[in-house]
Coordinates of C-alpha atoms in Angstrom, one line a residue:
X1 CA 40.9 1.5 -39.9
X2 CA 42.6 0.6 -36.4
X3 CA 39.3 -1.5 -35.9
X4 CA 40.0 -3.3 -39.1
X5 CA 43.5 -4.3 -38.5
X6 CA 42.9 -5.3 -34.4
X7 CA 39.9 -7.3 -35.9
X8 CA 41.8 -8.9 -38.9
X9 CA 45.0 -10.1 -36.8
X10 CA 43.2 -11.1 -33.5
X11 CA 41.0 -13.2 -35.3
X12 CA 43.8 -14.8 -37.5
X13 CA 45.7 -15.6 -34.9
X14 CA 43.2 -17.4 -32.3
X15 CA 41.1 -19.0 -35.4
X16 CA 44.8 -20.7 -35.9
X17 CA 45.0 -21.6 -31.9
X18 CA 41.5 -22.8 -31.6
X19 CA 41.7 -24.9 -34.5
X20 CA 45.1 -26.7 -33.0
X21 CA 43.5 -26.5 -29.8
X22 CA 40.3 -28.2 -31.3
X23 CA 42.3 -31.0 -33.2
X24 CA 44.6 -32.1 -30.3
X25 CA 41.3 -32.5 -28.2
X26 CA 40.0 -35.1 -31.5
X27 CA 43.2 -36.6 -30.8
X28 CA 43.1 -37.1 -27.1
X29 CA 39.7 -38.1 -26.9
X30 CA 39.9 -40.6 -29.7
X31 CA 42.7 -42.1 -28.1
X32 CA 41.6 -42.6 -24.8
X33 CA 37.4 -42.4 -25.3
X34 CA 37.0 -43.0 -28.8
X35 CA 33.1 -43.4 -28.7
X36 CA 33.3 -39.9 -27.7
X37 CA 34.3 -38.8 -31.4
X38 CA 31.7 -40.9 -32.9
X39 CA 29.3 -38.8 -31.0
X40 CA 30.5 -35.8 -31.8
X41 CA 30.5 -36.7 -35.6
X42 CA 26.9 -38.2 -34.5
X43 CA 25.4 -35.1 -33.2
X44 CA 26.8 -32.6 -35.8
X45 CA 25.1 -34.7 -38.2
X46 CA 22.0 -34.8 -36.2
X47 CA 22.7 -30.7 -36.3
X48 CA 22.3 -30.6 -39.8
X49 CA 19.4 -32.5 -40.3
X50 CA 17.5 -31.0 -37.7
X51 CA 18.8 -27.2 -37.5
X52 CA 17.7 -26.2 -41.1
X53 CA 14.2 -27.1 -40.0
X54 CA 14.3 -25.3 -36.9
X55 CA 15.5 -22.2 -39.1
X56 CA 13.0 -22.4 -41.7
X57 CA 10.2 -23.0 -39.2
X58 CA 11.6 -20.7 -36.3
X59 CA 13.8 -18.3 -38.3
X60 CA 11.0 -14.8 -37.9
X61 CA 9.9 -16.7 -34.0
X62 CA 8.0 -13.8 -32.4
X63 CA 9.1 -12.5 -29.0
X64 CA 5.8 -14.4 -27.5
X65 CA 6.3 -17.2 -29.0
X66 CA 10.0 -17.1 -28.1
X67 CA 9.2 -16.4 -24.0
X68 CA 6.7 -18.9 -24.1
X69 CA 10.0 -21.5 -25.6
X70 CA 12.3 -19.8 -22.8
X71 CA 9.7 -20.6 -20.3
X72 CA 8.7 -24.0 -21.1
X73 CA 12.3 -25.1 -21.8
X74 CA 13.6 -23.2 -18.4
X75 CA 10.7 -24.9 -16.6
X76 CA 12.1 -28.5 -18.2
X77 CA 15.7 -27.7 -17.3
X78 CA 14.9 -26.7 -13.3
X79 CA 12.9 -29.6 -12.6
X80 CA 15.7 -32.2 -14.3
X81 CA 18.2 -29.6 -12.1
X82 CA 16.5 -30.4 -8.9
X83 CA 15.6 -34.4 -9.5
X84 CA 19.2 -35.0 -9.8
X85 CA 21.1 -32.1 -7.4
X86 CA 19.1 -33.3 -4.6
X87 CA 19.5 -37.0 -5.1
X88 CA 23.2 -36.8 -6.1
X89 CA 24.4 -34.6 -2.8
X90 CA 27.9 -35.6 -2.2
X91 CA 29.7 -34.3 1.1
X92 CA 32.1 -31.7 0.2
X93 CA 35.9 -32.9 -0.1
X94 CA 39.0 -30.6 -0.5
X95 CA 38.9 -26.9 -0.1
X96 CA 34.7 -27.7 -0.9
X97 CA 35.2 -29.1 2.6
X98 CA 37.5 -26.4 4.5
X99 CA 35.1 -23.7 3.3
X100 CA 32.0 -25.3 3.7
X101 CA 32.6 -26.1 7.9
X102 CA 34.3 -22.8 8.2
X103 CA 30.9 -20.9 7.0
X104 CA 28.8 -23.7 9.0
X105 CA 31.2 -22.7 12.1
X106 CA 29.9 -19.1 11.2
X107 CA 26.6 -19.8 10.9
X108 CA 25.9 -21.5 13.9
X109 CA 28.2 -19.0 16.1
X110 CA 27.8 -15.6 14.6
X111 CA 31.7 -15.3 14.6
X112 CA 35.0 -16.3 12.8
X113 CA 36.4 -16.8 16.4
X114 CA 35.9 -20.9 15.9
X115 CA 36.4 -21.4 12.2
X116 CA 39.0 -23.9 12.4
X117 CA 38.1 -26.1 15.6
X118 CA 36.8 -28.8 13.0
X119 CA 39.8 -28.4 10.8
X120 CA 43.1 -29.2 12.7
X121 CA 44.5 -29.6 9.5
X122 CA 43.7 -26.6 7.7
X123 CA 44.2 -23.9 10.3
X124 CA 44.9 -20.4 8.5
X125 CA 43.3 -21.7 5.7
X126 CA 41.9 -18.9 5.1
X127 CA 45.0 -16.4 5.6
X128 CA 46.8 -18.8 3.4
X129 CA 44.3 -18.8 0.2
X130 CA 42.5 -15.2 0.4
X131 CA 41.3 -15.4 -2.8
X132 CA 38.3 -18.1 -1.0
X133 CA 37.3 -15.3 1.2
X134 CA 34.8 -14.7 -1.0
X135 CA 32.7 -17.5 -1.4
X136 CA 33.4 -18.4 2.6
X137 CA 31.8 -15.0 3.2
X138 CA 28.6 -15.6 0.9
X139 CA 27.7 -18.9 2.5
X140 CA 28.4 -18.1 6.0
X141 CA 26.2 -14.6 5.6
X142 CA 23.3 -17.9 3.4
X143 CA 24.0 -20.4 6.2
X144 CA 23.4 -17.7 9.2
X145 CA 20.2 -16.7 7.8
X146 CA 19.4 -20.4 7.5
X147 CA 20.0 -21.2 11.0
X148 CA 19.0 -18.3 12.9
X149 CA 15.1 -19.0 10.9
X150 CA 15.0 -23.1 11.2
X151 CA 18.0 -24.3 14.2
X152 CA 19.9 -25.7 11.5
X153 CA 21.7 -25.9 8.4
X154 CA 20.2 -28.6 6.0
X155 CA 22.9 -30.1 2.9
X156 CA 20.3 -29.1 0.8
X157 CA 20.8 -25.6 1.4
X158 CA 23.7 -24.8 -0.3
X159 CA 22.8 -27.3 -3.1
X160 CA 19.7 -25.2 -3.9
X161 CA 21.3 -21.8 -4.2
X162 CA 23.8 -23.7 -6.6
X163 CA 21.0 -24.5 -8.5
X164 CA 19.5 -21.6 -8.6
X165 CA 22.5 -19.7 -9.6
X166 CA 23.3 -22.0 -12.5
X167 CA 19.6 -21.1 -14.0
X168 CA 20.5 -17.7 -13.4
X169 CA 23.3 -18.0 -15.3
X170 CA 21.4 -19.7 -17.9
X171 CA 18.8 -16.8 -18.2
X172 CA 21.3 -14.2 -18.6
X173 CA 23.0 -16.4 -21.3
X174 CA 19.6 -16.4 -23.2
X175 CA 19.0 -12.5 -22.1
X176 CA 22.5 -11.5 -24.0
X177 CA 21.6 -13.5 -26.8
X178 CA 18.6 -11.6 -27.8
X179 CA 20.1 -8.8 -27.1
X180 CA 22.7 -8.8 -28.8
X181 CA 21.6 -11.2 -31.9
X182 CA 17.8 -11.5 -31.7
X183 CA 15.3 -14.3 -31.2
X184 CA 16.2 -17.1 -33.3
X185 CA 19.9 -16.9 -31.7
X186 CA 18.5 -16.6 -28.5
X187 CA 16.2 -19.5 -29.2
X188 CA 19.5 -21.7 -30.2
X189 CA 21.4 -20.4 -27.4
X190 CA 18.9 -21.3 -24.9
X191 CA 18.0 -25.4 -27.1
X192 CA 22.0 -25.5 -26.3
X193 CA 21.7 -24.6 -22.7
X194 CA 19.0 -27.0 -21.4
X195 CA 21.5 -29.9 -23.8
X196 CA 24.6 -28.8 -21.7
X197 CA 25.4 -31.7 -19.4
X198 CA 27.5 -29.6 -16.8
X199 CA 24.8 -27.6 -16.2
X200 CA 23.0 -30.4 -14.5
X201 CA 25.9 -32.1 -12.9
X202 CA 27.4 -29.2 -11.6
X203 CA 24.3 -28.6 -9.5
X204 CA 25.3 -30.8 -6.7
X205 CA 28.8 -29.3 -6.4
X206 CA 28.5 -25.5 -4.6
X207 CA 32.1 -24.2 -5.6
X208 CA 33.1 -20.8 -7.4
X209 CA 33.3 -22.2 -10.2
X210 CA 29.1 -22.3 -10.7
X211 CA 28.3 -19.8 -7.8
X212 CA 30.5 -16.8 -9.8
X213 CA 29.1 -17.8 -12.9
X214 CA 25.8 -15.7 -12.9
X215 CA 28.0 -12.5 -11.8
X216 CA 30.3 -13.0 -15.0
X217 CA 27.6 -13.3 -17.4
X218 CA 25.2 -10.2 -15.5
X219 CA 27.6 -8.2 -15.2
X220 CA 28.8 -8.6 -19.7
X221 CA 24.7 -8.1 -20.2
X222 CA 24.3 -5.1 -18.3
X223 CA 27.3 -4.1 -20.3
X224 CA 25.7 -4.4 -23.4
X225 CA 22.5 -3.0 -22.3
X226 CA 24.6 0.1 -21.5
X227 CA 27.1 0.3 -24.7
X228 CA 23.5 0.1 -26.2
X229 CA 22.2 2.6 -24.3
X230 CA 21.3 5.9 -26.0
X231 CA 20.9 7.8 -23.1
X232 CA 23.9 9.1 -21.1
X233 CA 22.3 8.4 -17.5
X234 CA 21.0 5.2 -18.6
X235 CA 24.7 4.4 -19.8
X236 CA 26.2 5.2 -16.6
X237 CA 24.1 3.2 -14.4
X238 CA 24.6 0.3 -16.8
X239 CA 28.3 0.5 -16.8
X240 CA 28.0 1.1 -12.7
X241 CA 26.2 -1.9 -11.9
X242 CA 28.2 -4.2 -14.8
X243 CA 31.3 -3.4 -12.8
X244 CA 29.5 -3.5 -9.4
X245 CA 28.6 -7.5 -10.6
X246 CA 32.1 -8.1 -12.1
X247 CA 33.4 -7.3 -8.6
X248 CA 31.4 -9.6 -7.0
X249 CA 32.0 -12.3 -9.3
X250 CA 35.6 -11.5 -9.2
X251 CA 35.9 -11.7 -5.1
X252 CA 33.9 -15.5 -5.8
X253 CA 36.9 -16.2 -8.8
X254 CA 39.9 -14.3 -9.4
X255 CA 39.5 -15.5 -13.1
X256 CA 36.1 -13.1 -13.6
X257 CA 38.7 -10.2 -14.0
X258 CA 39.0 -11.3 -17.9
X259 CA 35.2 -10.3 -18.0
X260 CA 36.6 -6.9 -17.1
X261 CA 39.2 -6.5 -19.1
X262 CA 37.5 -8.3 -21.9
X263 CA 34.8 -5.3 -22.2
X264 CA 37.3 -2.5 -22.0
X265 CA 39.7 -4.3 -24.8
X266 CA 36.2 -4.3 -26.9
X267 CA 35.4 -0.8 -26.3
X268 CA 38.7 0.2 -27.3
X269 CA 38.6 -1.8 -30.3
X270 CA 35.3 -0.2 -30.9
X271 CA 36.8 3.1 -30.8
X272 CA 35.4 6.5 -29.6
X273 CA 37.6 8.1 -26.7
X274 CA 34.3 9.3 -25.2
X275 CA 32.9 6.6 -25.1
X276 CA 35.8 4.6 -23.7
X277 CA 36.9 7.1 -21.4
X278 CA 33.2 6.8 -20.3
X279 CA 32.3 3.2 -20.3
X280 CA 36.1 2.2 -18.4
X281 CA 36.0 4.5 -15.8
X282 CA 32.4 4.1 -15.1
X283 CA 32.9 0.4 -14.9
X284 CA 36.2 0.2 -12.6
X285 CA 34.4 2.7 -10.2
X286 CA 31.7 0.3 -9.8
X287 CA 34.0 -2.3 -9.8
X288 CA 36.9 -0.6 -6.7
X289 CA 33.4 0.3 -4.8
X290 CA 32.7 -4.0 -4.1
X291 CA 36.9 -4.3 -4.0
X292 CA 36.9 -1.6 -1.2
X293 CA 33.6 -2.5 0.7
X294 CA 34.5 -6.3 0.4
X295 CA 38.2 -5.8 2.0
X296 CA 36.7 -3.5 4.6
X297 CA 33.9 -6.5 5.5
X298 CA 36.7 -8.8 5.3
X299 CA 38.5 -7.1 8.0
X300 CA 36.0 -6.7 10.2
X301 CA 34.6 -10.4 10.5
X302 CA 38.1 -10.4 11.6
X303 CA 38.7 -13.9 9.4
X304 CA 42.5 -13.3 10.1
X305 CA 45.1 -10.8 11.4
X306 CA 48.0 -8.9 9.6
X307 CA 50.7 -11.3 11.4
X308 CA 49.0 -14.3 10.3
X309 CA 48.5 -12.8 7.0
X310 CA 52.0 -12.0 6.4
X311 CA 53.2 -15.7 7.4
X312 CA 50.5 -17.6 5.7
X313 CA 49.5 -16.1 2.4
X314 CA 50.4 -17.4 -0.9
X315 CA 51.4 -14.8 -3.6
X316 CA 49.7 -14.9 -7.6
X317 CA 53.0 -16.3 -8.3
X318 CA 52.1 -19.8 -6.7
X319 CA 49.7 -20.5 -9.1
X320 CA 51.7 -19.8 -12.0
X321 CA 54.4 -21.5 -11.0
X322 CA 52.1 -24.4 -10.4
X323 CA 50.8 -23.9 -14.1
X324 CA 54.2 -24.6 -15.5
X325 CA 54.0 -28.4 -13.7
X326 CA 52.8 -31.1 -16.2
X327 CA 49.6 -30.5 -17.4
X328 CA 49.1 -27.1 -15.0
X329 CA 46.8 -28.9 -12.5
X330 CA 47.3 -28.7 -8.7
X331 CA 50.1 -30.1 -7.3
X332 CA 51.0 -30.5 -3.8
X333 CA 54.3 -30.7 -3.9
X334 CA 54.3 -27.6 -5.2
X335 CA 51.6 -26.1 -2.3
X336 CA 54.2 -28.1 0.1
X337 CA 57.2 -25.6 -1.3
X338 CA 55.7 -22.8 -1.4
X339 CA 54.1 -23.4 2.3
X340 CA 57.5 -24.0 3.8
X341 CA 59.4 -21.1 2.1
X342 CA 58.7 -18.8 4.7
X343 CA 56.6 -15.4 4.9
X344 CA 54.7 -13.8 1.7
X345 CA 57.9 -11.8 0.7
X346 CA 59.8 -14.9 1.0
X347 CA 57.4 -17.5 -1.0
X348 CA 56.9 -15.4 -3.7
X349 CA 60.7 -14.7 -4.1
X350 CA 60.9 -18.7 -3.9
X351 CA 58.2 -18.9 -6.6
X352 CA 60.1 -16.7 -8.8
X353 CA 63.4 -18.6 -8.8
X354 CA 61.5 -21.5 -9.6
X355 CA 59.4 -20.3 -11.9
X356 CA 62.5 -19.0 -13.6
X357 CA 64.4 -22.6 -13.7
X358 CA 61.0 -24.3 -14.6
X359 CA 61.4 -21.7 -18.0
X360 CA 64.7 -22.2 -18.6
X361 CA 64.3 -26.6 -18.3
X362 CA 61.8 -26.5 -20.6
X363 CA 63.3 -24.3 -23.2
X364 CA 61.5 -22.7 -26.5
X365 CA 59.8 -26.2 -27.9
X366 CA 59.6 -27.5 -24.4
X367 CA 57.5 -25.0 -23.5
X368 CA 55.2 -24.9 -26.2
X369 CA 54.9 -28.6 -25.8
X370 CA 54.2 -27.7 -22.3
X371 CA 51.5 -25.1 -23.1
X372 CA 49.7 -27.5 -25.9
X373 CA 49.2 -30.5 -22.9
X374 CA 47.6 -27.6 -20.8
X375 CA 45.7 -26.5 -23.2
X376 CA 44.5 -29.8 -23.9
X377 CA 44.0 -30.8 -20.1
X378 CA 41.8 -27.8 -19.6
X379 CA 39.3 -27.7 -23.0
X380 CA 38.9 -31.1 -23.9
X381 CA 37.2 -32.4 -20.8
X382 CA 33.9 -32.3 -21.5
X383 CA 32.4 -33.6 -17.8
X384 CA 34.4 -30.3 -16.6
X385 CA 36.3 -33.2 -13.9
X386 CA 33.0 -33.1 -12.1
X387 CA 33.4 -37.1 -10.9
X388 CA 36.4 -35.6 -9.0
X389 CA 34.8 -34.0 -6.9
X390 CA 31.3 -36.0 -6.1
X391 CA 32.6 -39.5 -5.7
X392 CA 31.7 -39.4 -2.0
X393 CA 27.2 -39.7 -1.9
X394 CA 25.8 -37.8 1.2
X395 CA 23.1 -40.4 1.3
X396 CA 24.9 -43.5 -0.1
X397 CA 24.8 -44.5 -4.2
X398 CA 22.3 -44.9 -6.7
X399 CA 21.8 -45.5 -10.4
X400 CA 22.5 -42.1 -11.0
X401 CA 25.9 -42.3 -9.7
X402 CA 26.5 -45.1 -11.9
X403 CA 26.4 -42.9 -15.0
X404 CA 28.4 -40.0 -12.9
X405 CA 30.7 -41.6 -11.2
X406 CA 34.5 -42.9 -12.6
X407 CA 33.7 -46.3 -11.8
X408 CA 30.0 -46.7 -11.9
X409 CA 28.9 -49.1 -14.7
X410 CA 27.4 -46.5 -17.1
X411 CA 30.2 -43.9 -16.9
X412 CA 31.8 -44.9 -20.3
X413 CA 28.3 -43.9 -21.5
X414 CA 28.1 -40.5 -19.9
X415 CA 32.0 -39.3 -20.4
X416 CA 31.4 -40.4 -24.3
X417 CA 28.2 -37.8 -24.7
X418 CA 30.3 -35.0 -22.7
X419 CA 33.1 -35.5 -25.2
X420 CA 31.1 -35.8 -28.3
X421 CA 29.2 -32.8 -26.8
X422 CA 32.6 -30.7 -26.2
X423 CA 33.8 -31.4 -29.1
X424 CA 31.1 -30.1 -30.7
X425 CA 31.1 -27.1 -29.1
X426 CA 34.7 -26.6 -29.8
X427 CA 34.6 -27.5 -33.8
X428 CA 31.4 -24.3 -33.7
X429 CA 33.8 -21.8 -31.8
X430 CA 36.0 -22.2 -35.0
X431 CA 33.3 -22.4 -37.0
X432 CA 32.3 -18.5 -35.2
X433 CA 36.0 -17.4 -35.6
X434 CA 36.4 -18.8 -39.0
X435 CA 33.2 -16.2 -40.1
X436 CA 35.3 -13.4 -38.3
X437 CA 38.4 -14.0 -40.6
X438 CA 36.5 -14.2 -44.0
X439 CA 34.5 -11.2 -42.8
X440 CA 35.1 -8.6 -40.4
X441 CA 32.1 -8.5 -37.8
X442 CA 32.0 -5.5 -35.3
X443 CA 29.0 -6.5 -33.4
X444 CA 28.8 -8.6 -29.5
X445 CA 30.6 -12.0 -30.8
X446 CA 33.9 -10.3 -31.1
X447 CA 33.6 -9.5 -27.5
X448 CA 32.8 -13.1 -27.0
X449 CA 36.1 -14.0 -28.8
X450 CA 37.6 -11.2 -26.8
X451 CA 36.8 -13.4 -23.6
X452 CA 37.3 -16.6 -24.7
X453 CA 40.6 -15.6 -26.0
X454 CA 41.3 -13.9 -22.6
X455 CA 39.8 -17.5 -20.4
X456 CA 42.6 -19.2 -23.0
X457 CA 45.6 -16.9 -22.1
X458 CA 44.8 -16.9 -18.6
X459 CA 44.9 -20.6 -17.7
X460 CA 47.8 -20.9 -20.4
X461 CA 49.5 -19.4 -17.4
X462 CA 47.9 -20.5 -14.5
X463 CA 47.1 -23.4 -12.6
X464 CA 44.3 -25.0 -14.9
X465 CA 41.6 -28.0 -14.8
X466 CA 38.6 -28.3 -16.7
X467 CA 36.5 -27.0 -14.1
X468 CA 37.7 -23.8 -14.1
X469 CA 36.6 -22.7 -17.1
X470 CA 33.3 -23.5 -15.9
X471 CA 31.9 -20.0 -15.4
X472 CA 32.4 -19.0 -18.4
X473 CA 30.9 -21.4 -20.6
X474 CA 27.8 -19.5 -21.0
X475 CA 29.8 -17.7 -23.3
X476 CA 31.4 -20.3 -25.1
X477 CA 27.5 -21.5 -26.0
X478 CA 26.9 -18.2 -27.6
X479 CA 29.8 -18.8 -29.5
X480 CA 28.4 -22.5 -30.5
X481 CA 25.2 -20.7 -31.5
X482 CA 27.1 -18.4 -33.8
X483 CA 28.7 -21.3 -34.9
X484 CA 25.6 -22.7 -36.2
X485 CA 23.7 -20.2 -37.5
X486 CA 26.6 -19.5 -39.4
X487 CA 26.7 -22.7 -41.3
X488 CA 23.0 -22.6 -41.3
X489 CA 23.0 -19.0 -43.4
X490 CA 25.7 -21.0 -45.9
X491 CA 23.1 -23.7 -46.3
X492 CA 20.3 -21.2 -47.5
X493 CA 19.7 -21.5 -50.9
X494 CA 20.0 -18.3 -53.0
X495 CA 16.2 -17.2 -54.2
X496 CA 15.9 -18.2 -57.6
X497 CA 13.8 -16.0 -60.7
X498 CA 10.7 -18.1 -59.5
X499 CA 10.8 -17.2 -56.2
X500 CA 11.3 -13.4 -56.6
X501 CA 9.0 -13.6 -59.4
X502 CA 6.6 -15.0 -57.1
X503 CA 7.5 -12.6 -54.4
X504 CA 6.7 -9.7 -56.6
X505 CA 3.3 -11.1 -57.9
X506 CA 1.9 -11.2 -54.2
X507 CA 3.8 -7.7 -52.8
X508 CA 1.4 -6.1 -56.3

């Protein structure tokens, strides 16, 4: 009953924000890349004519006929992957620079003693933003091993581990999928995967937003292997090692923690104190064994000191009181206030009183209007602001950059499919929810929801961009999936007295 009534208003109320969410991104993009909304109208059309074949010919696809479709299209996607990561390198820019040198400095010394001596400007960098200790630690530990076997440390190393972490994530997405939902939705989920643009442009850029996305989507399978589980052992090593792979994720993006909270909100929903007491405290434990190890490795590399710390750090309440700025993205005149108020105790007092006044300007419609142009700013970009961040070719341009880059000739070209393609993706998310509200479901997609709903709510608060929803949109394409094969079960025509007629004849 307490299922029935979580299920019936949480899906009510973010079918409603999804749909606003989905028809201001129409709006934006037809205003400023109309093309873009063609597509989209384009490809779901396309959808329809060609899914209903794919379903009558595919809808019973056998689990060797379905690996022998994984492999083949996996195959396809890594070698597109590789053509255009290594021939679109761009040199890192931003904090992709300051963490890149500082786990090259690393590397190449086998200490954190001269971190900086290439950065003059970004000394402490990493006692001011701790939540990058994460990912500096994974690629100086990569970039050691790298150096200490070959004498250097080749662009294309990091580039290739980006790779190979987005494929990951890929196969985990299609893992969950039959899983959870069997082989035809796995064999959707994985046709939408090797379609998804970001997941080839993305390759190039070796940030957390692609190098925690394999943790996040591991760690919500092994969940569901162990919810699934019937044996108790089983269950426990499961949970164990889904919160063991949350953690890590989490240390790469502070944003993973949804995925966390995400699964115990589901279990709870699913009811069963057993089994929540159980699968929640088997999960933290795994989870506080990385957040203790990590903090202990941390302090012994020695990255920073406790004085530094103390003078340096940021508090959380930076970035939300960056997310109540404009359209939530980073803004240095905020980092600038927050830098110069004074130790941690003192910035995040600062950030309070000024996240206080920023509340009280906007006022009740103010800051919904506020919260609408964020939410718009962070789901309707569908090039995830990729041609941010790679406008700067390690090797000089080509034609590829001309379809990737702002100002190459062919951009209009690639931004149109991304929008048409996002679009898409949003319009089958409310397709997905819209099932959940004319029917209760209590399988896996409501713990989709669950975490989309959660990656919503979260950068509704917090600094937000497009890219940093990134590692989560293996998720969001099981959603599409759903979407579909929805709409493709309401296209099925009923049997009619013939058919069962005939059905009977050859069962005798």
């Amino acid at each position: 009953m307490i299922s029935r009534i979580f299920d019936k208003i949480f899906h009510d109320v973010f079918f409603g924000i999804f749909v606003i969410i989905t028809f201001i991104a129409i709006c934006a993009i037809f205003g400023t890349n109309f093309f873009g909304v063609i597509l989209a109208a384009v490809f779901l059309a396309i959808s329809y004519a060609i899914f209903p074949k794919i379903h009558k010919k595919y809808s019973n696809i056998s689990d060797k006929n379905l690996s022998i479709a994984f492999l083949i299209m996996l195959a396809i996607m890594l070698i597109v992957q590789f053509l255009l990561a290594l021939n679109m390198i761009s040199k890192p820019i931003t904090d992709w620079h300051v963490i890149n040198e500082v786990s090259k400095s690393y590397a190449i010394n086998g200490n954190m003693e001269h971190i900086y001596d290439n950065l003059p400007y970004n000394r402490d960098y990493l006692a001011r933003y701790t939540n990058n200790n994460g990912i500096t630690v994974l690629f100086s530990f990569y970039y050691r091993i790298i150096y200490l076997i070959s004498g250097t440390i080749p662009i294309e190393a990091p580039v290739i581990l980006n790779t190979l972490f987005i494929s990951a994530s890929v196969v985990f997405c299609y893992l969950i999928a039959k899983k959870a939902f069997g082989n035809f939705y796995a064999l959707i989920t994985m046709l939408l995967c090797i379609l998804f643009l970001p997941y080839y442009t993305y390759c190039t850029y070796f940030y957390t937003d692609s190098i925690s996305m394999p943790f996040v989507i591991l760690s919500i399978y092994l969940f569901i292997c162990g919810y699934d589980s019937k044996k108790i052992l089983n269950k426990i090593i499961l949970f164990f090692f889904s919160g063991i792979f949350c953690a890590i994720g989490f240390e790469l993006k502070g944003s993973v923690i949804i995925a966390l909270i995400a699964v115990i909100v589901y279990m709870i929903y699913k009811g069963g104190i057993k089994k929540i007491l159980l699968g929640s405290g088997t999960i933290i434990a795994g989870f506080l064994v990385i957040a203790i190890a990590f903090n202990g490795l941390v302090s012994s590399l020695q990255i920073t000191d406790e004085e530094t710390l103390y003078r340096e750090q940021y508090p959380l309440t930076h970035w939300v009181m960056m997310g109540l700025k404009d359209d939530g993205n980073f803004d240095q005149a905020d980092s600038t206030f927050t830098y110069r108020a004074g130790n941690y105790d003192e910035k995040k007092a600062a950030n309070i009183q000024e996240i206080g006044n920023r509340i009280s300007n906007y006022g009740v419609f103010g800051l919904i209007n506020h919260f609408i142009i964020k939410a718009n700013f962070t789901w309707s970009d569908g090039t995830y602001w990729i041609s941010h961040h790679i406008y700067n070719p390690y090797n000089g341009r080509n034609f590829l950059h001309e379809f990737f880059l702002m100002d190459g000739n062919w951009f209009p070209i690639f931004k149109s499919i991304s929008s048409g393609m996002q679009l898409c993706m949003l319009i089958m998310i409310c397709v997905s929810l819209f099932s959940c509200v004319k029917k209760p479901r209590f399988d896996y997609i409501t713990l989709m929801h669950i975490i989309t709903f959660g990656v919503y709510l979260f950068f509704l608060i917090w600094e937000t961009r497009s890219r940093y929803i990134f590692n989560f949109t293996p998720i969001f394409i099981i959603i599409w999936a759903d979407g579909i094969i929805n709409i493709l079960n309401k296209l099925k025509k009923p049997p009619t007295l013939r058919d069962k007629l005939t059905k009977q004849v050859e069962v005798v």
